Short mmCIF file of C-alpha atoms and ligand atoms in Angstrom, two decimals:
data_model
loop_
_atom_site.label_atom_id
_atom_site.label_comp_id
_atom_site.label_asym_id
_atom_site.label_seq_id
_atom_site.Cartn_x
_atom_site.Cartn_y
_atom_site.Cartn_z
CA UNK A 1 0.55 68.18 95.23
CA UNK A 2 1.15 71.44 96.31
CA UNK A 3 3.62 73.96 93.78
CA UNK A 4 6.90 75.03 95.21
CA UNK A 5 7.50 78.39 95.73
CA UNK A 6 10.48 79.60 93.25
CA UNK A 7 11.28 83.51 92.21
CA UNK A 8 11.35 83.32 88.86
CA UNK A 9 10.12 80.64 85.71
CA UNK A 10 11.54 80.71 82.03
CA UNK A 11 9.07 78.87 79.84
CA UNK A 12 8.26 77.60 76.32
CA UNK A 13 11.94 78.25 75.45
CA UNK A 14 12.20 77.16 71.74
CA UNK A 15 15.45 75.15 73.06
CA UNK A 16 17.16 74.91 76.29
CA UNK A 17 21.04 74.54 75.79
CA UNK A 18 23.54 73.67 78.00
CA UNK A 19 26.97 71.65 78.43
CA UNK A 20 26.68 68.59 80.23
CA UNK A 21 27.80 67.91 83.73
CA UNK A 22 29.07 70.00 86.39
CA UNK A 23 31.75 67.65 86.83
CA UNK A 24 35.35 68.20 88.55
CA UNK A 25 37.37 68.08 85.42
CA UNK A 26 36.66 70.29 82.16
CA UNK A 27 35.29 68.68 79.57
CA UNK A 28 37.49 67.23 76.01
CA UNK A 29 37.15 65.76 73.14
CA UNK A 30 33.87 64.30 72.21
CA UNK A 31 31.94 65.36 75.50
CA UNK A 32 32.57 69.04 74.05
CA UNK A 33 29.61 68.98 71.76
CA UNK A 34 27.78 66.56 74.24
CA UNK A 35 25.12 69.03 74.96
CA UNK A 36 22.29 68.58 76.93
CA UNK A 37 19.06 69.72 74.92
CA UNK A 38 15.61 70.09 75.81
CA UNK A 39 12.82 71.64 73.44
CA UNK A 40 10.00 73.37 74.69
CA UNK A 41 11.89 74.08 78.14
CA UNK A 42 11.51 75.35 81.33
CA UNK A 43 13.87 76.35 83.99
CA UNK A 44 12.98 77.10 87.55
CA UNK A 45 15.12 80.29 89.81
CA UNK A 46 14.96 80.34 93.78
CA UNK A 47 17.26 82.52 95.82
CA UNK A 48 19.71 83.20 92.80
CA UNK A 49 20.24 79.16 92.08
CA UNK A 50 18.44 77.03 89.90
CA UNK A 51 16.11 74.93 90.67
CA UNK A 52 14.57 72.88 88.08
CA UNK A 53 14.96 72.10 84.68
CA UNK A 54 13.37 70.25 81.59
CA UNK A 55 9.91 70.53 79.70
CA UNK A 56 8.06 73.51 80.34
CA UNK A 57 4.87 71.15 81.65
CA UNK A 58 6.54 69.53 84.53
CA UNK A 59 7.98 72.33 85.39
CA UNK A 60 5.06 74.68 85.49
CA UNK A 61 3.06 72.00 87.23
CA UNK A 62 5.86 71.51 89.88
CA UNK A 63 6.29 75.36 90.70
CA UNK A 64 4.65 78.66 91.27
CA UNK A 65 6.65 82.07 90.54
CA UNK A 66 6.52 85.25 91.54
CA UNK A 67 7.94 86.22 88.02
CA UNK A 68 7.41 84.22 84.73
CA UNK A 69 9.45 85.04 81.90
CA UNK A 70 7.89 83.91 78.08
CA UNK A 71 10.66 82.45 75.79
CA UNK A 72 8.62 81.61 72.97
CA UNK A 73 11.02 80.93 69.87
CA UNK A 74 13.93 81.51 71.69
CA UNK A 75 16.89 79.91 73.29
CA UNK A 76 18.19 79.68 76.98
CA UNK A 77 21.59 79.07 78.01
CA UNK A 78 24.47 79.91 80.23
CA UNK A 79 25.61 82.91 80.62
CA UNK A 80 28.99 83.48 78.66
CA UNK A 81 32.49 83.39 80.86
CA UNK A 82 34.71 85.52 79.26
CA UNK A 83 38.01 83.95 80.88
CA UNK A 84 40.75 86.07 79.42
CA UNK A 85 40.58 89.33 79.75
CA UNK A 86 43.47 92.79 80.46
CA UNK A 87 40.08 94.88 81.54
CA UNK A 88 41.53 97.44 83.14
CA UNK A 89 43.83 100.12 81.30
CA UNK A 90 43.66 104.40 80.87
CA UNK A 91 44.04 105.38 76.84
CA UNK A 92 43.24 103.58 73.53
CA UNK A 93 45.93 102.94 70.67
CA UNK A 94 43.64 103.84 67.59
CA UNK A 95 46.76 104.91 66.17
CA UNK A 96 48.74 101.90 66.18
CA UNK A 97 46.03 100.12 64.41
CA UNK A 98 46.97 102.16 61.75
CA UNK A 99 50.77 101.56 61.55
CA UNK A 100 50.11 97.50 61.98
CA UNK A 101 47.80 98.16 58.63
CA UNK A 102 50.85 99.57 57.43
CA UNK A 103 52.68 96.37 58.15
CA UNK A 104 54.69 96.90 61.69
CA UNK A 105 54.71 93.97 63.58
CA UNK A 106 53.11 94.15 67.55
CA UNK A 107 56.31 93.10 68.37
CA UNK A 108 58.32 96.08 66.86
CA UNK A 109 55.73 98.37 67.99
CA UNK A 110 56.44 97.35 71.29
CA UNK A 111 60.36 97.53 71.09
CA UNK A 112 59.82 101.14 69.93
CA UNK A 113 58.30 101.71 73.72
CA UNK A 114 54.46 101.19 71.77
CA UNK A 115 52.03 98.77 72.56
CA UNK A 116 51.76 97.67 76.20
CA UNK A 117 54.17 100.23 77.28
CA UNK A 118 51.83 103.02 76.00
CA UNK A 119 49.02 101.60 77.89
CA UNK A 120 51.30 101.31 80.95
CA UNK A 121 51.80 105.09 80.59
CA UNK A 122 48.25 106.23 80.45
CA UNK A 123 47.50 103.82 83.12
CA UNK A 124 50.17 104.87 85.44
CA UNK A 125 48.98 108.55 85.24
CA UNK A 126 45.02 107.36 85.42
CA UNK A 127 43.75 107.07 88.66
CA UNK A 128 41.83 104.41 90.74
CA UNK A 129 38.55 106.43 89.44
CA UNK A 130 39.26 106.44 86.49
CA UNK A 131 40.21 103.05 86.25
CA UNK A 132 36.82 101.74 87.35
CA UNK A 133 34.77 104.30 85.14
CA UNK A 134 36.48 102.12 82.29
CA UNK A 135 36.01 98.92 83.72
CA UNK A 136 32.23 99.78 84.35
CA UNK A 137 32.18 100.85 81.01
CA UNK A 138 33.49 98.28 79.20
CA UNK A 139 31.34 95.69 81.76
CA UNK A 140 28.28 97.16 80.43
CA UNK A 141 29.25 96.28 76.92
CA UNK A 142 30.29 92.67 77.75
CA UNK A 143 26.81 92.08 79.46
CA UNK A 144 24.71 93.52 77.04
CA UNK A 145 26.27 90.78 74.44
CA UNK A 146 25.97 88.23 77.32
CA UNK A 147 29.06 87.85 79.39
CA UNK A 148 28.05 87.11 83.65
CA UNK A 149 31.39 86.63 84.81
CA UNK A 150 35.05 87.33 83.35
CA UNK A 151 38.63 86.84 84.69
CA UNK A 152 40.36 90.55 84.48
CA UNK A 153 44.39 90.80 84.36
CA UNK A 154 46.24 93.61 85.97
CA UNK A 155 49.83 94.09 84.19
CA UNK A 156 49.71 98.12 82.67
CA UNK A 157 50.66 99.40 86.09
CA UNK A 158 53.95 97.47 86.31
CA UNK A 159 54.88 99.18 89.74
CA UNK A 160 54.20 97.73 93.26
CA UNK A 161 51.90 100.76 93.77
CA UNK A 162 50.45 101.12 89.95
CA UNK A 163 49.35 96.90 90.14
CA UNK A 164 47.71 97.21 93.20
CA UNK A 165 45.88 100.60 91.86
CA UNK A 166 44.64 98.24 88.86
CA UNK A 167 43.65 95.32 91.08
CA UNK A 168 41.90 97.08 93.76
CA UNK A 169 39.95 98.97 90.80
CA UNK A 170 38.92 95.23 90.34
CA UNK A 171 37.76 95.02 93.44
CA UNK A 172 35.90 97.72 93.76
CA UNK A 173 33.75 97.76 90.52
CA UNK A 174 33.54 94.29 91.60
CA UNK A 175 31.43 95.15 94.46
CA UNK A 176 28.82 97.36 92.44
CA UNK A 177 28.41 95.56 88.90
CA UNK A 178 26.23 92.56 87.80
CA UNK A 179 28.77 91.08 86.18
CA UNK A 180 31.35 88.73 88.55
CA UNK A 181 35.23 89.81 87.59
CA UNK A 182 37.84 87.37 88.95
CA UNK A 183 41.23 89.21 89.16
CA UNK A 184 44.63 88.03 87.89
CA UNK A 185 48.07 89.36 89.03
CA UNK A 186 49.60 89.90 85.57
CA UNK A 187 52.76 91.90 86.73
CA UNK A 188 54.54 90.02 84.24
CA UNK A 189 53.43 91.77 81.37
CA UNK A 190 56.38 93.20 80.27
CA UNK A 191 59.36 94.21 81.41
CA UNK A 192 58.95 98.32 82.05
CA UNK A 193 61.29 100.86 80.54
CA UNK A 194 62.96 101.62 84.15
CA UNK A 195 64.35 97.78 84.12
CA UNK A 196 64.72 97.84 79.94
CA UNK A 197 68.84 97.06 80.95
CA UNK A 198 68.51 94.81 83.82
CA UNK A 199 65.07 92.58 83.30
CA UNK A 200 66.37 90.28 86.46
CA UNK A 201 66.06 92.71 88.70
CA UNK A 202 62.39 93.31 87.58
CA UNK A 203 61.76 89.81 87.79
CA UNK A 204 62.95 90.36 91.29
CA UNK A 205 60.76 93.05 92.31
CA UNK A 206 57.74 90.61 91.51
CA UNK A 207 58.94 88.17 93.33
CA UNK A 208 60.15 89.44 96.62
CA UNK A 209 57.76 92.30 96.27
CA UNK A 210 54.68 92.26 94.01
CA UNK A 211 53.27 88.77 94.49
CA UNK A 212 53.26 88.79 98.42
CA UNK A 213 51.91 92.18 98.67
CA UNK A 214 48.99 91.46 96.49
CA UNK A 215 48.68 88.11 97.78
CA UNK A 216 48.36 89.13 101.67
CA UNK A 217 45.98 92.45 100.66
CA UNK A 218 43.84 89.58 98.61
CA UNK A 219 43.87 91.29 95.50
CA UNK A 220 44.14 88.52 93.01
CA UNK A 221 43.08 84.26 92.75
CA UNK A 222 45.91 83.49 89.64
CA UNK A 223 49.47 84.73 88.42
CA UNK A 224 50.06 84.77 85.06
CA UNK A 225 52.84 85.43 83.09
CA UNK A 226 53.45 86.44 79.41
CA UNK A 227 56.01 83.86 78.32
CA UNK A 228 57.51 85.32 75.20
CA UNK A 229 60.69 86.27 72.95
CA UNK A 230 60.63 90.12 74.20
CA UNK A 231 58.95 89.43 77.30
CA UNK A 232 59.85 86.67 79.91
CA UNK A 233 61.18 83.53 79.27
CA UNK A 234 60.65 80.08 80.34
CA UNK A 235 63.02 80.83 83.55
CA UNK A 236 61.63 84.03 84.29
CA UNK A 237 57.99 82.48 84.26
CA UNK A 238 58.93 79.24 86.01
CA UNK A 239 60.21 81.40 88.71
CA UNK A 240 57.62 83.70 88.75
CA UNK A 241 54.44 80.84 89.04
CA UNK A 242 56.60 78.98 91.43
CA UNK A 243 56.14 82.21 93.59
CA UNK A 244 52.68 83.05 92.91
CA UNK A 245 51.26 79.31 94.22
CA UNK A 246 53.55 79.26 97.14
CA UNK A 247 51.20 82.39 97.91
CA UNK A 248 48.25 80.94 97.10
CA UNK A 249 47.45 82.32 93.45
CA UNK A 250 46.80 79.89 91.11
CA UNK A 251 49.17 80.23 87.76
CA UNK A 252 48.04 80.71 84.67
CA UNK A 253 50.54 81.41 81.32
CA UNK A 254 50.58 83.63 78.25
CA UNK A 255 51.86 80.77 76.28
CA UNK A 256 53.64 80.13 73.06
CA UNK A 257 51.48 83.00 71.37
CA UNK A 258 54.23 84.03 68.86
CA UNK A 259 56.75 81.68 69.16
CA UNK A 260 57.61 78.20 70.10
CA UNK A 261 59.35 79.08 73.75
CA UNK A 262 57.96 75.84 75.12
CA UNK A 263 55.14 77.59 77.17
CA UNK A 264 52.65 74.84 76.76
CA UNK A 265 55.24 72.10 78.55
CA UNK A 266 56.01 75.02 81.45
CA UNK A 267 51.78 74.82 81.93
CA UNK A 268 52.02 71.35 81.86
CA UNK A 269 54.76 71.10 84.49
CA UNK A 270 53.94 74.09 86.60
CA UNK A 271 49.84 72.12 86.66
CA UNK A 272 48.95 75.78 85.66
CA UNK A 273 45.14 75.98 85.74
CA UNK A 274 45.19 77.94 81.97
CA UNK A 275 47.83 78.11 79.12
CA UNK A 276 46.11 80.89 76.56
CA UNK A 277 46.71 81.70 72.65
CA UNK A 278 48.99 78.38 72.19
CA UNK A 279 49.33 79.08 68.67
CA UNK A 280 52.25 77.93 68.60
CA UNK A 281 52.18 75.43 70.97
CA UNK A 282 54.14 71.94 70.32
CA UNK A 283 52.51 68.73 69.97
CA UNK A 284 54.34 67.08 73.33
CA UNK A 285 53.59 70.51 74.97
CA UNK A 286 49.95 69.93 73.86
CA UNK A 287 50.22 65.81 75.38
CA UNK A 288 51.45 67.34 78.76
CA UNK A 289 48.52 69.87 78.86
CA UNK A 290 46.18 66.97 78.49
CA UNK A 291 47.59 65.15 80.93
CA UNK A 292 47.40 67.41 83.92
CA UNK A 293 44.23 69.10 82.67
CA UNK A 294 45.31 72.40 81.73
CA UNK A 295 42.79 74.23 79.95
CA UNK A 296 43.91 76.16 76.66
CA UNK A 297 42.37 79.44 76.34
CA UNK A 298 42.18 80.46 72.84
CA UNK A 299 41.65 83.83 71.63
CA UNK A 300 40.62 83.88 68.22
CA UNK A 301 40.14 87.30 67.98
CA UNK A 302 44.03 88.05 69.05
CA UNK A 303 44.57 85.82 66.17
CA UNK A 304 42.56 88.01 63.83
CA UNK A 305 43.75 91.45 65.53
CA UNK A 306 47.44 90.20 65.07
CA UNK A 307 46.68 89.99 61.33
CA UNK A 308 49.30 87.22 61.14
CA UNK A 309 47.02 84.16 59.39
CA UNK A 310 48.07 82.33 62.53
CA UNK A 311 45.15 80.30 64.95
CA UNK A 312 45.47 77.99 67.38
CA UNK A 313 45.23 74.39 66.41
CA UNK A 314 41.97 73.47 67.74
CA UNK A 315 41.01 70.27 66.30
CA UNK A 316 44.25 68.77 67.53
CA UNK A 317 43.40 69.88 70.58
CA UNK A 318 40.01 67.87 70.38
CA UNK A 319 41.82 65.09 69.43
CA UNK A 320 44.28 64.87 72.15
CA UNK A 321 41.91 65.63 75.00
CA UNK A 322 43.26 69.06 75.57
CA UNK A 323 40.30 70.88 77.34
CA UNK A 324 38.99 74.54 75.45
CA UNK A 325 38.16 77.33 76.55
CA UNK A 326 37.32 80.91 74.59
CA UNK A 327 37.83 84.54 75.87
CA UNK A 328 38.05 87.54 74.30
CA UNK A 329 41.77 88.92 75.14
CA UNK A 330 39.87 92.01 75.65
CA UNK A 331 42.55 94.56 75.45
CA UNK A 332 43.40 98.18 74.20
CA UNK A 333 44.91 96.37 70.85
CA UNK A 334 42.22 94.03 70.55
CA UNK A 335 39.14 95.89 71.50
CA UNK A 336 36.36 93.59 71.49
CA UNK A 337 33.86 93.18 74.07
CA UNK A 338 31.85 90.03 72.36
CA UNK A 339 31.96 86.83 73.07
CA UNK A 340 29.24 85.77 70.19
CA UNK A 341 32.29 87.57 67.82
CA UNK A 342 34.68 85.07 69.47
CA UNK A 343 32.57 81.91 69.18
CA UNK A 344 31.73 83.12 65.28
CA UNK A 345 35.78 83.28 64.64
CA UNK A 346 36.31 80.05 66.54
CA UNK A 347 33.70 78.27 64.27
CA UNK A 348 35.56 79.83 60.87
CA UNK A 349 39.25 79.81 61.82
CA UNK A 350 39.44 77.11 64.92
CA UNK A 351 36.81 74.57 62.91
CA UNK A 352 34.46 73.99 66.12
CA UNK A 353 30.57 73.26 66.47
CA UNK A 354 28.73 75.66 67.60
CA UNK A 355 27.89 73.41 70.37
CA UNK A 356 31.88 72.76 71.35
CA UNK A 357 32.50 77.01 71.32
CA UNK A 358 28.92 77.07 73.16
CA UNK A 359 30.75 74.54 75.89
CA UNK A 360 34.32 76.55 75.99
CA UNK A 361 32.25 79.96 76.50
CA UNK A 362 30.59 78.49 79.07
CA UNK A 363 31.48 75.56 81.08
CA UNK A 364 35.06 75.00 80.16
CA UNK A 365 35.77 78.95 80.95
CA UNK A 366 34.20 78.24 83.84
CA UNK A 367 37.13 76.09 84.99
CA UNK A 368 39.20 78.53 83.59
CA UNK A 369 38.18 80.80 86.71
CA UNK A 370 37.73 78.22 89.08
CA UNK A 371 34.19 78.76 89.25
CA UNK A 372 32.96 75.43 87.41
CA UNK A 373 31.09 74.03 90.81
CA UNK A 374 29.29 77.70 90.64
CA UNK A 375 28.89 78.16 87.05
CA UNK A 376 28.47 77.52 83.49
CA UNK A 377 25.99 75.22 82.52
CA UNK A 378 22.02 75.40 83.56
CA UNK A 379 21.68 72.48 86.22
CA UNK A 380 20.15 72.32 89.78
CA UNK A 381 22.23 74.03 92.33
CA UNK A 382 23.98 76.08 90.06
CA UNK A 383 23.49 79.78 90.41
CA UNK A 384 21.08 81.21 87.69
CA UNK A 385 23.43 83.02 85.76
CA UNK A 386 21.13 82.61 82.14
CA UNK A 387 20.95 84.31 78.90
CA UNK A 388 17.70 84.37 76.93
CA UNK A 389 18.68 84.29 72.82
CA UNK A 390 16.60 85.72 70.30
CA UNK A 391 16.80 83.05 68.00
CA UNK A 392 15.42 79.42 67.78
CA UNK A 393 18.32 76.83 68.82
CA UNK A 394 21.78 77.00 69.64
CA UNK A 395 23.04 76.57 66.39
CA UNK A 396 22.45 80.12 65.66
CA UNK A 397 25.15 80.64 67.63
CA UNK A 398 28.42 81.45 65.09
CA UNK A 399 25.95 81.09 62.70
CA UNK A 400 24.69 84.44 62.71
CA UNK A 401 27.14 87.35 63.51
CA UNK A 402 27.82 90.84 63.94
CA UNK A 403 24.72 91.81 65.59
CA UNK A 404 23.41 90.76 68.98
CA UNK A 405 21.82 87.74 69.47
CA UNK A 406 21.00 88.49 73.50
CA UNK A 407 17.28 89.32 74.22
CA UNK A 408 17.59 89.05 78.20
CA UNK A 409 20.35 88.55 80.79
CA UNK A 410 19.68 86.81 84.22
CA UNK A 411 22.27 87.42 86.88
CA UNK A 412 22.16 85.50 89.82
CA UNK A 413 18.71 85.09 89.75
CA UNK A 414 17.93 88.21 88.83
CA UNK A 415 16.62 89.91 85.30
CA UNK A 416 19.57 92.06 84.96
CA UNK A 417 19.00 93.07 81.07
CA UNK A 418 16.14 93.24 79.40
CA UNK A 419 16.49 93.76 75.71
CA UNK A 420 13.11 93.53 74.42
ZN1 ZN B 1 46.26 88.42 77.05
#
């Protein structure tokens, strides 16, 4: 029998490692760490999809390539999803690390006009150039450890004009980088220091102003809101996603981080696609997420940069059929680009496999984004979005930290970063 013509072979991987099953729904509980594994593996790239997949035999006997990649002793799987991210900000608070060493909380920071009101400063005075010369930046970084696609939030602008600055930033680097960046309207951030007396009227201005405005110049897919004491409360965000879907962005929530405001029942009620941190999160707020399918995004690494002793309660999660994801909460107080960081703090603090934080970096962020039919595990028709790991199985993953496990990044199809 003839060969079939494909782009691009990956061969003699050591392991091939993906999660299991394109399917509509995320995937809980045991299915998790259900991952499909194939030794001595092949994988087969036409026209930026995948084509086949299994033993490197059948598959070199089936097709001919243009290109053949070598991935003796090493591992292939998804690219990572990094599905929480606030990617686009002017400034750095290097400083404020310093006074939270000294014991300030984030919260008091940010009542003294710190935090994300310093950001929303630099950021109002940046412009759109600027803006995506940091994006690109910080993209670079995230692919280099792995990361093909990631969700970006707006919310330092906090103006009409100063969100759709941020957004259309998005856009634009969008159009010239490898990576894939789905934007979020995140107006909701906090309330700014014009509106510090009257939040309602702020809340408002997003409303009648902010959400249709981005919505009709298609500058975002979700709404999210940051749900907390200091922030905006249950109301305020019920109000605010209520808006955003009747104009076509999906909501998303900023929930029960640090403290119990009953975020995780508004995701459950609202069907919000995402409730992220949750580490506070009840246990009937947890039941209602599980029920409608709402994916909790956990950041670890907020955990960590909060220095608070505080994670999310995974394992209950697992058990109740809540659905995980992992992101980075890539942010100018939690600077971290690396999603092998986050899986290697989900293994320690949340207690998952490295298979389950392999499956919520990958296929469960996936849904996160709404890209799950596109992305996030290594199966025919799927677009070849693949990392090539410099180790021999999966498990390394978590396992071995602090340096960078990526040898090679396809994109699409296409060798994007070559490492070696
Ligand atoms: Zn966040």
């Amino acid at each position: 029998m003839p060969k079939k013509p494909a782009d691009l072979i990956i061969k003699n991987a050591s392991e091939l490692a993906t999660p299991n099953g394109g399917g509509q729904k995320p995937l809980v509980g045991k299915q998790m760490r259900a991952l499909r594994i194939i030794t001595d593996a092949a994988l087969a790239v036409k026209n930026g999809k995948i084509v086949g997949v299994g033993k490197t035999a059948p598959i070199t006997s089936a097709f001919k390539a243009a290109e053949t990649i070598d991935a003796k002793g090493k591992t292939v799987i998804p690219g990572f999803v990094d599905p929480h991210t606030h990617l686009v900000f002017a400034g750095s608070r290097e400083k404020e690390f310093e006074i939270r060493l000294e014991g300030a909380s984030y919260m008091e920071i940010h009542r003294k006009g710190g935090g994300i009101l310093e950001t929303v400063r630099k950021t109002r005075q940046a412009s759109e150039d600027e803006l995506i010369r940091n994006c690109k930046r910080t993209l670079d970084i995230m692919l280099e450890h792995g990361t093909t696609t990631v969700e970006a939030k707006s919310g330092y602008g906090l103006t009409t004009k100063d969100e759709a600055k941020c957004l259309h930033a998005i856009q634009q680097v969008n159009k010239t980088h490898a990576i894939e960046v789905v934007p979020t309207f995140l107006g909701a951030h906090a309330v700014p220091p014009e509106y510090e007396t009257r939040p309602e009227d702020y809340v408002d201005l997003i409303v009648e102003e902010m959400i249709p405005s981005i919505s009709s110049a298609k500058l975002a897919e979700f709404c999210d809101v940051f749900c907390e004491k200091g922030a905006f409360n249950v109301q305020q965000a019920r109000r605010i996603l209520h808006t955003g879907t009747k104009h076509g962005l999906k909501p998303k929530l900023h929930a029960d981080e640090l403290t119990p405001l009953g975020g995780a029942e508004l995701a459950a009620e609202t069907r919000a696609v995402s409730a992220e941190h949750l580490l506070c999160a009840s246990e009937t707020g947890l039941k209602g997420m599980s029920k409608r399918h709402v994916i909790a995004v956990l950041l670890p690494v907020a955990s960590f940069t909060l220095m608070a002793q505080k994670y999310a309660k995974a394992r209950r999660m697992i058990e109740l059929d809540v659905p995980i994801a992992l992101g980075t909460d890539f942010n100018p107080s939690c600077w971290a680009e690396n999603q092998q960081l986050v899986i290697a703090m989900a293994c320690r603090q949340l207690k998952l496999t490295p298979a389950e934080a392999l499956t919520a970096t990958t296929l469960n962020a996936a849904h996160a984004v709404n890209r799950a039919a596109e992305i996030g595990s290594l199966e025919e028709g799927k677009k070849a979005d693949i990392l090539i790991l410099d180790v021999h199985n999966h498990s390394f993953l978590g396992y071995r930290f602090g340096t960078n496990l990526v040898s090679k990044v396809v994109k699409d199809g296409k060798l994007v970063l070559d490492l070696e």
